[in-house]
XYZ file of C-alpha atoms in Angstrom:
602
model
C -24.633 9.632 -12.403
C -25.643 10.382 -8.826
C -27.193 7.213 -7.463
C -26.616 5.974 -3.860
C -23.412 4.142 -4.856
C -21.847 7.239 -6.407
C -22.930 9.443 -3.514
C -21.408 7.004 -1.034
C -18.016 7.143 -2.775
C -18.234 10.921 -3.033
C -18.734 11.004 0.738
C -15.668 8.779 1.242
C -13.577 11.101 -0.959
C -14.678 14.145 1.039
C -14.208 12.500 4.451
C -10.517 11.821 3.780
C -9.581 14.686 1.448
C -10.774 17.599 3.583
C -8.825 16.646 6.770
C -5.778 15.827 4.613
C -5.891 19.284 3.012
C -6.134 20.919 6.449
C -3.171 18.812 7.558
C -1.104 19.868 4.531
C -1.037 23.519 5.671
C 1.344 22.625 8.495
C 3.033 19.662 6.825
C 4.289 21.652 3.822
C 5.493 24.593 5.871
C 9.183 25.115 5.198
C 9.420 22.139 2.827
C 9.102 23.575 -0.670
C 9.389 26.910 -2.449
C 6.134 28.906 -2.892
C 6.026 27.967 -6.587
C 6.340 24.244 -5.859
C 3.708 24.495 -3.113
C 1.307 26.114 -5.571
C 1.997 23.349 -8.080
C 1.427 20.684 -5.419
C -1.868 22.237 -4.317
C -3.010 22.447 -7.937
C -2.162 18.800 -8.617
C -3.909 17.767 -5.410
C -7.080 19.631 -6.401
C -7.092 17.993 -9.861
C -6.449 14.615 -8.222
C -9.455 14.934 -5.913
C -11.733 16.238 -8.686
C -10.684 13.412 -11.023
C -11.604 10.826 -8.380
C -14.980 12.498 -7.995
C -15.401 12.356 -11.779
C -14.561 8.631 -11.816
C -17.358 7.739 -9.385
C -19.958 10.006 -11.043
C -19.282 9.263 -14.735
C -22.361 8.045 -16.603
C -20.623 6.544 -19.640
C -17.456 4.620 -20.383
C -15.686 7.414 -22.286
C -16.093 9.887 -19.425
C -15.059 7.172 -16.964
C -11.860 6.367 -18.881
C -10.907 10.039 -19.270
C -11.371 10.660 -15.544
C -9.541 7.396 -14.753
C -6.533 8.397 -16.863
C -6.417 11.913 -15.405
C -6.495 10.415 -11.899
C -3.688 7.990 -12.790
C -1.444 10.589 -14.443
C -1.893 13.226 -11.741
C -1.232 10.668 -9.007
C 1.962 9.697 -10.895
C 3.107 13.330 -10.818
C 2.370 13.424 -7.090
C 4.379 10.235 -6.481
C 7.409 11.686 -8.291
C 6.897 15.211 -6.922
C 10.178 14.976 -5.013
C 11.913 13.859 -8.211
C 15.347 14.728 -6.880
C 15.184 11.486 -4.877
C 16.030 8.369 -6.888
C 13.498 6.275 -4.957
C 10.665 8.596 -6.024
C 11.592 8.217 -9.684
C 11.787 4.427 -9.369
C 8.427 4.271 -7.577
C 6.868 6.489 -10.239
C 8.051 4.281 -13.099
C 6.712 1.120 -11.429
C 3.404 2.839 -10.681
C 2.820 4.283 -14.154
C 3.667 0.982 -15.866
C 1.355 -1.047 -13.632
C -1.514 1.410 -13.811
C -1.418 1.468 -17.617
C -1.299 -2.314 -17.782
C -4.493 -2.234 -15.746
C -5.997 0.404 -18.039
C -5.214 -1.761 -21.072
C -7.279 -4.598 -19.597
C -10.119 -2.173 -18.831
C -10.158 -0.897 -22.414
C -10.268 -4.479 -23.700
C -13.227 -5.226 -21.404
C -15.056 -2.052 -22.464
C -14.550 -2.875 -26.167
C -16.094 -6.301 -25.632
C -19.041 -4.725 -23.828
C -19.482 -2.193 -26.642
C -19.539 -5.002 -29.203
C -22.852 -6.181 -27.719
C -24.323 -2.909 -26.384
C -23.291 -0.638 -29.327
C -23.182 2.175 -26.791
C -20.869 3.515 -24.118
C -23.705 4.817 -21.948
C -24.305 2.937 -18.686
C -28.082 3.045 -19.144
C -27.737 1.235 -22.493
C -25.058 -1.211 -21.333
C -27.084 -2.593 -18.452
C -29.963 -4.100 -20.523
C -27.575 -5.129 -23.330
C -25.480 -7.231 -20.966
C -28.491 -9.493 -20.407
C -28.125 -10.853 -23.952
C -24.332 -11.242 -23.823
C -23.128 -14.871 -24.198
C -21.735 -16.411 -21.021
C -18.249 -16.966 -22.421
C -18.060 -13.270 -23.353
C -19.284 -12.339 -19.866
C -16.583 -14.524 -18.313
C -13.867 -12.883 -20.393
C -15.132 -9.394 -19.516
C -15.192 -10.355 -15.828
C -11.558 -11.527 -15.948
C -10.423 -8.381 -17.766
C -12.291 -6.117 -15.344
C -10.919 -7.938 -12.306
C -7.334 -7.620 -13.583
C -7.799 -4.003 -14.645
C -9.372 -2.785 -11.429
C -7.359 -5.233 -9.313
C -4.144 -3.564 -10.478
C -5.284 -0.211 -9.130
C -6.724 -1.753 -5.968
C -3.525 -3.637 -5.137
C -4.815 -7.212 -5.322
C -1.959 -9.723 -4.974
C 0.069 -10.283 -7.181
C -0.791 -6.976 -8.883
C 0.112 -5.030 -5.737
C 3.797 -4.558 -6.601
C 3.490 -0.781 -7.187
C 1.736 0.056 -3.949
C 4.545 -0.323 -1.355
C 6.817 1.706 -3.644
C 4.476 4.558 -4.556
C 2.679 5.320 -1.293
C 5.783 5.954 0.842
C 7.318 8.328 -1.724
C 4.357 10.712 -2.053
C 3.933 13.552 0.473
C 2.111 12.196 3.518
C -1.194 13.976 2.925
C -1.154 12.601 -0.640
C -0.373 9.111 0.694
C -3.405 9.503 2.944
C -5.648 10.311 -0.021
C -4.121 7.645 -2.285
C -4.475 4.859 0.265
C -7.697 6.109 1.809
C -9.542 6.942 -1.404
C -7.780 6.340 -4.731
C -7.419 2.577 -4.457
C -11.109 2.463 -3.434
C -12.114 3.803 -6.859
C -11.056 0.382 -8.165
C -13.520 -1.254 -5.761
C -16.137 1.148 -7.122
C -15.300 -0.075 -10.627
C -15.678 -3.729 -9.610
C -19.060 -3.076 -8.008
C -20.336 -0.752 -10.750
C -19.342 -2.799 -13.791
C -19.499 -6.391 -12.540
C -22.354 -6.344 -10.030
C -24.484 -3.424 -11.208
C -24.112 -3.371 -15.018
C -23.292 -6.975 -15.925
C -24.881 -8.885 -13.063
C -23.367 -12.015 -11.509
C -24.142 -14.956 -13.787
C -21.561 -17.552 -12.695
C -20.876 -19.011 -9.255
C -17.125 -19.075 -9.792
C -16.929 -15.274 -10.094
C -17.554 -14.926 -6.376
C -15.188 -17.800 -5.585
C -12.374 -16.189 -7.623
C -12.857 -12.826 -5.907
C -12.963 -14.472 -2.465
C -9.826 -16.518 -3.189
C -7.956 -13.443 -4.415
C -9.170 -11.575 -1.324
C -7.874 -14.274 1.046
C -4.440 -14.276 -0.588
C -4.367 -10.468 -0.601
C -5.282 -10.273 3.095
C -2.650 -12.733 4.243
C 0.199 -11.588 1.984
C -0.421 -7.928 2.781
C -0.363 -8.294 6.559
C 2.583 -10.735 6.579
C 4.716 -8.296 4.600
C 3.505 -5.419 6.797
C 4.733 -7.307 9.857
C 8.231 -7.512 8.347
C 8.526 -3.802 7.520
C 10.540 -1.262 9.526
C 9.642 1.737 7.356
C 6.471 3.161 8.877
C 4.878 4.225 5.573
C 5.760 0.989 3.778
C 4.179 -0.904 6.681
C 0.998 1.128 6.194
C 1.127 0.563 2.429
C 1.247 -3.223 2.835
C -1.540 -2.924 5.394
C -3.624 -1.202 2.707
C -3.174 -4.317 0.558
C -4.523 -6.374 3.468
C -7.553 -4.156 3.979
C -8.441 -4.110 0.291
C -8.569 -7.881 0.646
C -11.024 -7.530 3.543
C -13.254 -5.219 1.497
C -13.209 -7.729 -1.369
C -14.180 -10.516 1.035
C -17.467 -8.690 1.508
C -17.872 -7.976 -2.222
C -16.952 -11.540 -3.228
C -19.365 -13.053 -0.702
C -22.091 -10.767 -2.050
C -21.405 -11.998 -5.614
C -21.675 -15.608 -4.482
C -24.902 -14.991 -2.578
C -26.374 -13.098 -5.552
C -25.849 -16.103 -7.823
C -27.386 -18.412 -5.192
C -30.421 -16.076 -4.887
C -29.723 -15.319 -1.212
C -30.643 -11.679 -1.608
C -30.694 -10.652 2.059
C -27.250 -12.152 2.640
C -25.958 -10.524 -0.560
C -27.036 -7.116 0.730
C -25.542 -7.819 4.176
C -22.166 -8.935 2.758
C -21.862 -5.972 0.404
C -22.968 -3.517 3.106
C -20.309 -4.990 5.413
C -17.680 -4.649 2.673
C -18.665 -1.024 2.025
C -18.614 -0.400 5.771
C -15.037 -1.622 5.928
C -14.203 0.471 2.871
C -15.195 3.714 4.581
C -13.637 2.553 7.849
C -10.333 1.821 6.140
C -10.434 5.163 4.375
C -10.735 6.891 7.751
C -8.256 4.992 9.911
C -5.661 4.467 7.156
C -5.872 8.140 6.237
C -5.327 8.919 9.918
C -2.337 6.571 10.208
C -0.627 8.011 7.118
C -1.062 11.511 8.524
C 0.437 10.344 11.821
C 3.357 8.768 9.952
C 3.886 12.091 8.182
C 3.909 13.874 11.540
C 6.555 11.468 12.836
C 8.644 12.003 9.711
C 8.363 15.783 9.914
C 9.301 15.830 13.610
C 12.034 13.153 13.633
C 13.252 13.228 10.018
C 13.006 9.455 9.589
C 10.407 6.757 8.960
C 12.675 3.943 10.158
C 11.147 2.569 13.355
C 14.542 1.270 14.466
C 15.608 4.919 14.926
C 12.461 6.093 16.688
C 11.022 5.446 20.162
C 9.969 7.556 23.121
C 7.858 9.923 20.999
C 4.843 9.598 23.295
C 6.542 12.025 25.700
C 7.361 14.723 23.179
C 4.479 14.118 20.717
C 1.519 13.120 22.926
C -1.196 14.252 20.497
C 0.300 12.386 17.555
C 0.783 9.310 19.757
C -2.852 9.416 20.889
C -4.135 9.756 17.327
C -1.877 6.958 16.085
C -3.059 4.720 18.933
C -6.671 5.418 17.952
C -5.944 4.481 14.335
C -3.958 1.398 15.383
C -6.799 0.163 17.596
C -9.309 0.751 14.799
C -7.276 -1.099 12.165
C -6.666 -3.958 14.637
C -10.482 -4.315 14.902
C -10.721 -3.541 18.623
C -14.156 -2.480 19.918
C -15.772 -0.013 20.113
C -13.919 1.508 17.130
C -15.087 1.264 13.536
C -12.798 -1.513 12.285
C -14.308 -4.025 14.692
C -17.890 -3.606 13.502
C -17.215 -3.992 9.780
C -14.941 -7.035 10.180
C -17.464 -8.626 12.549
C -20.263 -8.077 10.019
C -18.203 -9.730 7.262
C -17.598 -12.701 9.566
C -21.321 -12.845 10.300
C -22.116 -12.918 6.578
C -19.831 -15.961 6.183
C -21.450 -17.725 9.159
C -24.976 -17.040 7.922
C -24.011 -18.068 4.396
C -22.678 -21.399 5.642
C -25.993 -21.977 7.453
C -28.110 -21.218 4.374
C -26.113 -22.993 1.651
C -26.766 -26.691 1.094
C -23.469 -27.539 -0.624
C -20.932 -29.044 1.766
C -18.003 -27.855 -0.336
C -19.283 -24.291 -0.319
C -19.832 -24.414 3.448
C -16.214 -25.509 3.858
C -15.002 -22.718 1.559
C -16.905 -20.063 3.504
C -15.411 -21.490 6.701
C -11.939 -21.028 5.196
C -12.827 -17.423 4.334
C -13.960 -16.770 7.923
C -10.827 -18.400 9.348
C -8.576 -16.371 7.021
C -10.274 -13.139 8.097
C -9.916 -14.017 11.792
C -6.259 -14.961 11.305
C -5.641 -11.721 9.430
C -7.174 -9.773 12.316
C -4.786 -11.392 14.792
C -1.754 -10.628 12.616
C -2.964 -7.029 12.155
C -3.159 -6.579 15.937
C 0.428 -7.843 16.290
C 1.572 -5.593 13.443
C 0.217 -2.420 15.009
C 1.378 -3.318 18.501
C 4.818 -3.329 16.902
C 4.199 -0.084 14.986
C 2.948 1.847 18.005
C 5.243 0.298 20.617
C 8.511 0.626 18.708
C 7.697 4.119 17.437
C 6.246 5.811 20.506
C 7.181 3.871 23.641
C 10.430 3.220 25.593
C 13.498 5.424 25.050
C 14.543 7.317 21.918
C 16.853 5.246 19.733
C 18.459 8.176 17.927
C 19.174 11.862 18.321
C 16.429 12.701 15.797
C 13.828 10.928 17.943
C 15.176 12.590 21.071
C 14.835 16.061 19.543
C 11.385 15.511 17.986
C 8.613 17.902 19.023
C 4.852 18.015 18.525
C 3.597 19.099 15.091
C 1.652 22.337 14.363
C -2.036 22.792 15.175
C -3.264 22.381 11.577
C -1.663 18.939 11.382
C -3.228 17.940 14.698
C -6.611 19.181 13.489
C -6.470 16.978 10.400
C -5.538 13.925 12.470
C -8.105 14.771 15.151
C -11.011 14.888 12.700
C -10.191 11.433 11.320
C -9.668 10.022 14.834
C -13.094 11.329 15.851
C -14.637 9.742 12.752
C -13.056 6.386 13.649
C -14.842 6.520 17.008
C -18.164 7.808 15.624
C -18.316 5.223 12.841
C -17.938 2.534 15.504
C -20.442 3.872 18.015
C -22.930 4.846 15.309
C -22.941 1.398 13.683
C -26.754 1.171 13.726
C -27.246 4.264 11.597
C -24.288 3.535 9.311
C -25.568 0.029 8.494
C -29.046 1.371 7.788
C -27.622 3.788 5.202
C -25.293 1.198 3.675
C -28.140 -1.283 3.163
C -29.637 1.242 0.715
C -26.281 1.612 -1.091
C -25.741 -2.163 -1.229
C -29.267 -2.724 -2.527
C -28.686 -0.209 -5.319
C -25.316 -1.735 -6.261
C -26.628 -5.314 -6.315
C -29.916 -4.372 -8.057
C -32.022 -5.596 -5.125
C -34.980 -3.726 -3.670
C -33.649 -3.024 -0.178
C -36.666 -1.026 1.016
C -37.983 -4.039 2.934
C -34.565 -5.222 4.138
C -33.096 -4.206 7.481
C -30.880 -5.886 10.019
C -30.900 -6.206 13.765
C -27.608 -6.064 15.630
C -28.897 -7.042 19.035
C -25.946 -8.026 21.216
C -23.712 -7.880 18.127
C -25.483 -10.815 16.448
C -26.783 -9.818 13.032
C -30.124 -11.082 11.732
C -32.940 -9.767 9.551
C -34.891 -7.239 11.616
C -38.594 -7.742 12.249
C -41.189 -5.211 13.258
C -39.803 -2.346 15.307
C -36.537 -4.032 16.285
C -33.646 -1.694 16.853
C -30.466 -1.950 14.851
C -28.206 -2.069 17.888
C -29.049 -2.704 21.512
C -29.181 0.657 23.349
C -28.562 -1.201 26.598
C -25.296 -2.587 25.221
C -24.126 0.844 24.049
C -25.073 2.505 27.340
C -23.436 -0.222 29.408
C -20.220 -0.021 27.397
C -19.973 3.750 27.604
C -20.774 3.874 31.323
C -18.292 1.094 32.103
C -15.556 2.779 30.070
C -16.168 6.176 31.702
C -16.279 4.631 35.192
C -13.025 2.753 34.561
C -11.254 5.915 33.408
C -12.545 7.830 36.439
C -11.400 5.135 38.883
C -7.986 4.846 37.223
C -7.505 8.610 37.282
C -8.475 8.876 40.960
C -6.142 6.023 41.966
C -3.187 7.428 40.029
C -3.796 10.930 41.338
C -4.000 9.692 44.936
C -0.821 7.621 44.679
C 1.172 10.268 42.834
C 3.874 9.590 40.286
C 7.216 8.025 41.135
C 10.098 8.166 38.707
C 12.753 5.507 39.175
C 15.358 3.745 37.126
C 14.096 0.726 35.149
C 15.496 -2.627 36.257
C 18.347 -3.370 33.859
C 19.148 -7.017 34.709
C 22.432 -6.012 36.324
C 23.787 -4.182 33.291
C 25.020 -0.650 33.531
C 24.782 2.290 31.141
C 21.663 0.922 29.428
C 20.658 3.110 26.458
C 18.109 3.047 23.674
C 20.381 0.670 21.743
C 19.559 -2.046 24.294
C 15.818 -1.877 23.660
C 13.652 -4.416 21.913
C 13.792 -3.639 18.190
C 11.292 -3.910 15.367
C 13.420 -6.709 13.913
C 13.302 -8.647 17.176
C 9.544 -8.148 17.449
C 8.865 -9.508 13.964
C 11.387 -12.354 14.146
C 8.933 -15.034 15.467
C 6.626 -14.262 12.547
C 9.579 -14.312 10.159
C 10.405 -17.807 11.385
C 6.779 -18.962 11.312
C 6.299 -17.778 7.707
C 9.774 -18.708 6.492
C 8.231 -21.083 3.936
C 6.901 -17.990 2.149
C 9.284 -15.174 3.123
C 12.548 -17.087 2.549
C 14.474 -15.028 5.117
C 18.249 -14.706 5.021
C 20.787 -12.869 7.151
C 24.274 -11.438 6.972
C 26.750 -10.914 9.792
C 29.926 -8.878 9.843
C 32.642 -8.786 12.499
C 35.492 -6.299 12.726
C 38.259 -7.643 14.933
C 40.321 -5.372 17.143
C 42.728 -8.204 17.902
C 42.763 -11.978 17.653
C 40.567 -12.283 20.762
C 38.497 -9.063 20.739
C 35.726 -7.964 18.377
C 35.538 -4.201 17.934
C 32.131 -4.201 16.200
C 29.524 -6.688 15.113
C 26.679 -6.102 12.652
C 23.720 -8.335 11.862
C 21.266 -7.859 9.003
C 18.199 -9.891 8.197
C 16.036 -9.599 5.114
C 13.153 -11.386 3.478
C 13.025 -12.365 -0.174
C 10.570 -10.297 -2.264
C 8.856 -13.378 -3.646
C 6.587 -11.766 -6.238
C 9.309 -9.482 -7.542
C 11.956 -12.200 -7.744
C 9.876 -15.080 -9.082
C 7.163 -13.278 -11.084
C 8.053 -9.743 -12.165
C 11.819 -10.124 -12.673
C 11.428 -13.125 -15.048
C 8.639 -11.257 -16.851
C 10.880 -8.212 -17.200
C 13.720 -10.344 -18.566
C 11.297 -11.852 -21.078
C 10.218 -8.384 -22.237
C 13.829 -7.273 -22.691
C 14.631 -10.496 -24.585
C 11.675 -9.886 -26.897
C 12.826 -6.304 -27.390
C 16.289 -7.608 -28.304
C 14.760 -9.897 -30.927
C 12.741 -7.031 -32.366
C 15.912 -4.982 -32.772
C 17.272 -7.648 -35.118
C 14.485 -7.024 -37.619
C 15.083 -3.257 -37.471
C 18.532 -2.869 -39.043
C 17.782 0.604 -40.389
C 17.304 -0.401 -44.052
C 14.524 1.542 -45.804
C 14.221 -1.210 -48.420
C 13.529 -3.811 -45.737
C 10.881 -1.583 -44.116
C 9.138 -1.138 -47.481
C 9.171 -4.918 -47.813
C 7.501 -5.254 -44.403
C 4.766 -2.811 -45.471
C 4.197 -4.651 -48.752
C 3.984 -8.021 -47.001
C 1.508 -6.647 -44.452
C -0.755 -5.224 -47.180
C -0.766 -8.582 -49.001
C -1.719 -10.459 -45.815
C -4.530 -7.982 -45.102
C -5.916 -8.355 -48.635
C -5.937 -12.134 -48.256
C -7.706 -11.910 -44.897
C -10.295 -9.462 -46.245
C -11.055 -11.895 -49.027
C -11.720 -14.706 -46.560
C -13.940 -12.709 -44.226
């Protein structure tokens, strides 16, 4: 199937995969044996092709086959460095979670087949119109759980911060930038396009899950010191933002607000491609830091802007984009989602729904502020000040191929922001196709960044605003450069408050930066700390160590009890399996008798 929705996702796959493959030429140099490199390249090619097959499949069987190939190959990529215990652990968590999600998808597809008697999308779409509402509701829940597991919706996100950091960095870029987006494709294709939104609470459930996912993802990202785990939790947050657009579109579709439904979905798809670009860029930058410094721990980094200026510049571009700073791409898509909430509140009569949309807008704005703080920490602690370790001090800029891969994605982050008018025009067509609305007569004006239905020959974005912004930015850079060049550069010792022999150990740390947020969200994070003193004598301390951690709430209070329950059930099952062939024959006989009785009743 090659409709506008499929072509859009194919474009997203290509936009991230090609720069990542270019990047891998330098990243893998000297890392693996030639045989293992060949294996890795082969797995990567199958991985990319399987994602392409997922978004172009025209029937459920082909979709499931491609989905399973994508899941299994990505598992092999996560555990590619199997000699590390963390990779094996991450792989087990990932494969278990992804197959739980697949089980829910199969259940949903079987229910659909019961009414359509076909696995072909063209036959399913009209058959869904006659499906009873209670069956539709059950299919919706199963699809949301199944695809939500792959997307990383809270609390189904548990695999994501384990798996993404363990894969090679160019694979992490593709997994975060593209693979988790195939789940969003599934939600749009099966719920919005094939089934159609027939209940108001579907949109409310998706929006509620999106709010929780946004906030939980960015709060945990703020607490992280591992650069790739920080980016993984940030991916959870951004999936929530994408689903804010999709959920709002579902709600507007049910309320027959077709123009707003197209706007909300177009904004969500805009953020999807934006996240694919800037998160792919940030994972590649994290890989460059790891290759140059040998660590992802921000507490041992610092000062890399001097020795790795290109990587620092690309990371700064990605950080500004993900923090939604204009004129980069992240700002436009988040602003459009906010606009869809504002316009929805103006056009909906229900006071309760107005209040709910206001909460959604507030949650998105709050998430944006936390994201800005998170990436100020990530960039500042990693690249600024003095090196905190010998590895950071000895780090050097990465090869040209790695810089090329990062440079392409950085350029796309800028172009997708400046070219918002043309991007929105294309995405309106995609959103109209996905929501089954004729979008040929729908267009939007973005005059002065206020969105409204366009009339006549209105432009999509004010050319005066673009020209003014570009001229002002260029003039500011020119003035700054001339002033700095005229004054020259003076190098002098930083004021050290009267202390002497100040080193990188005296700098502001990632822990110190995140501590105010740790305190503010202590009701959710349940932080705790440990201190240790080694005394040289009764009066003198030779060394002092301080550790602070947050409680993994979902793991401790949701998954660990569930795991204990599974093991308890397994222990009970062992009691009825004593190894006696006579007992097993009795089980078979009893089962046959029960089946005969049931067949007689039905």
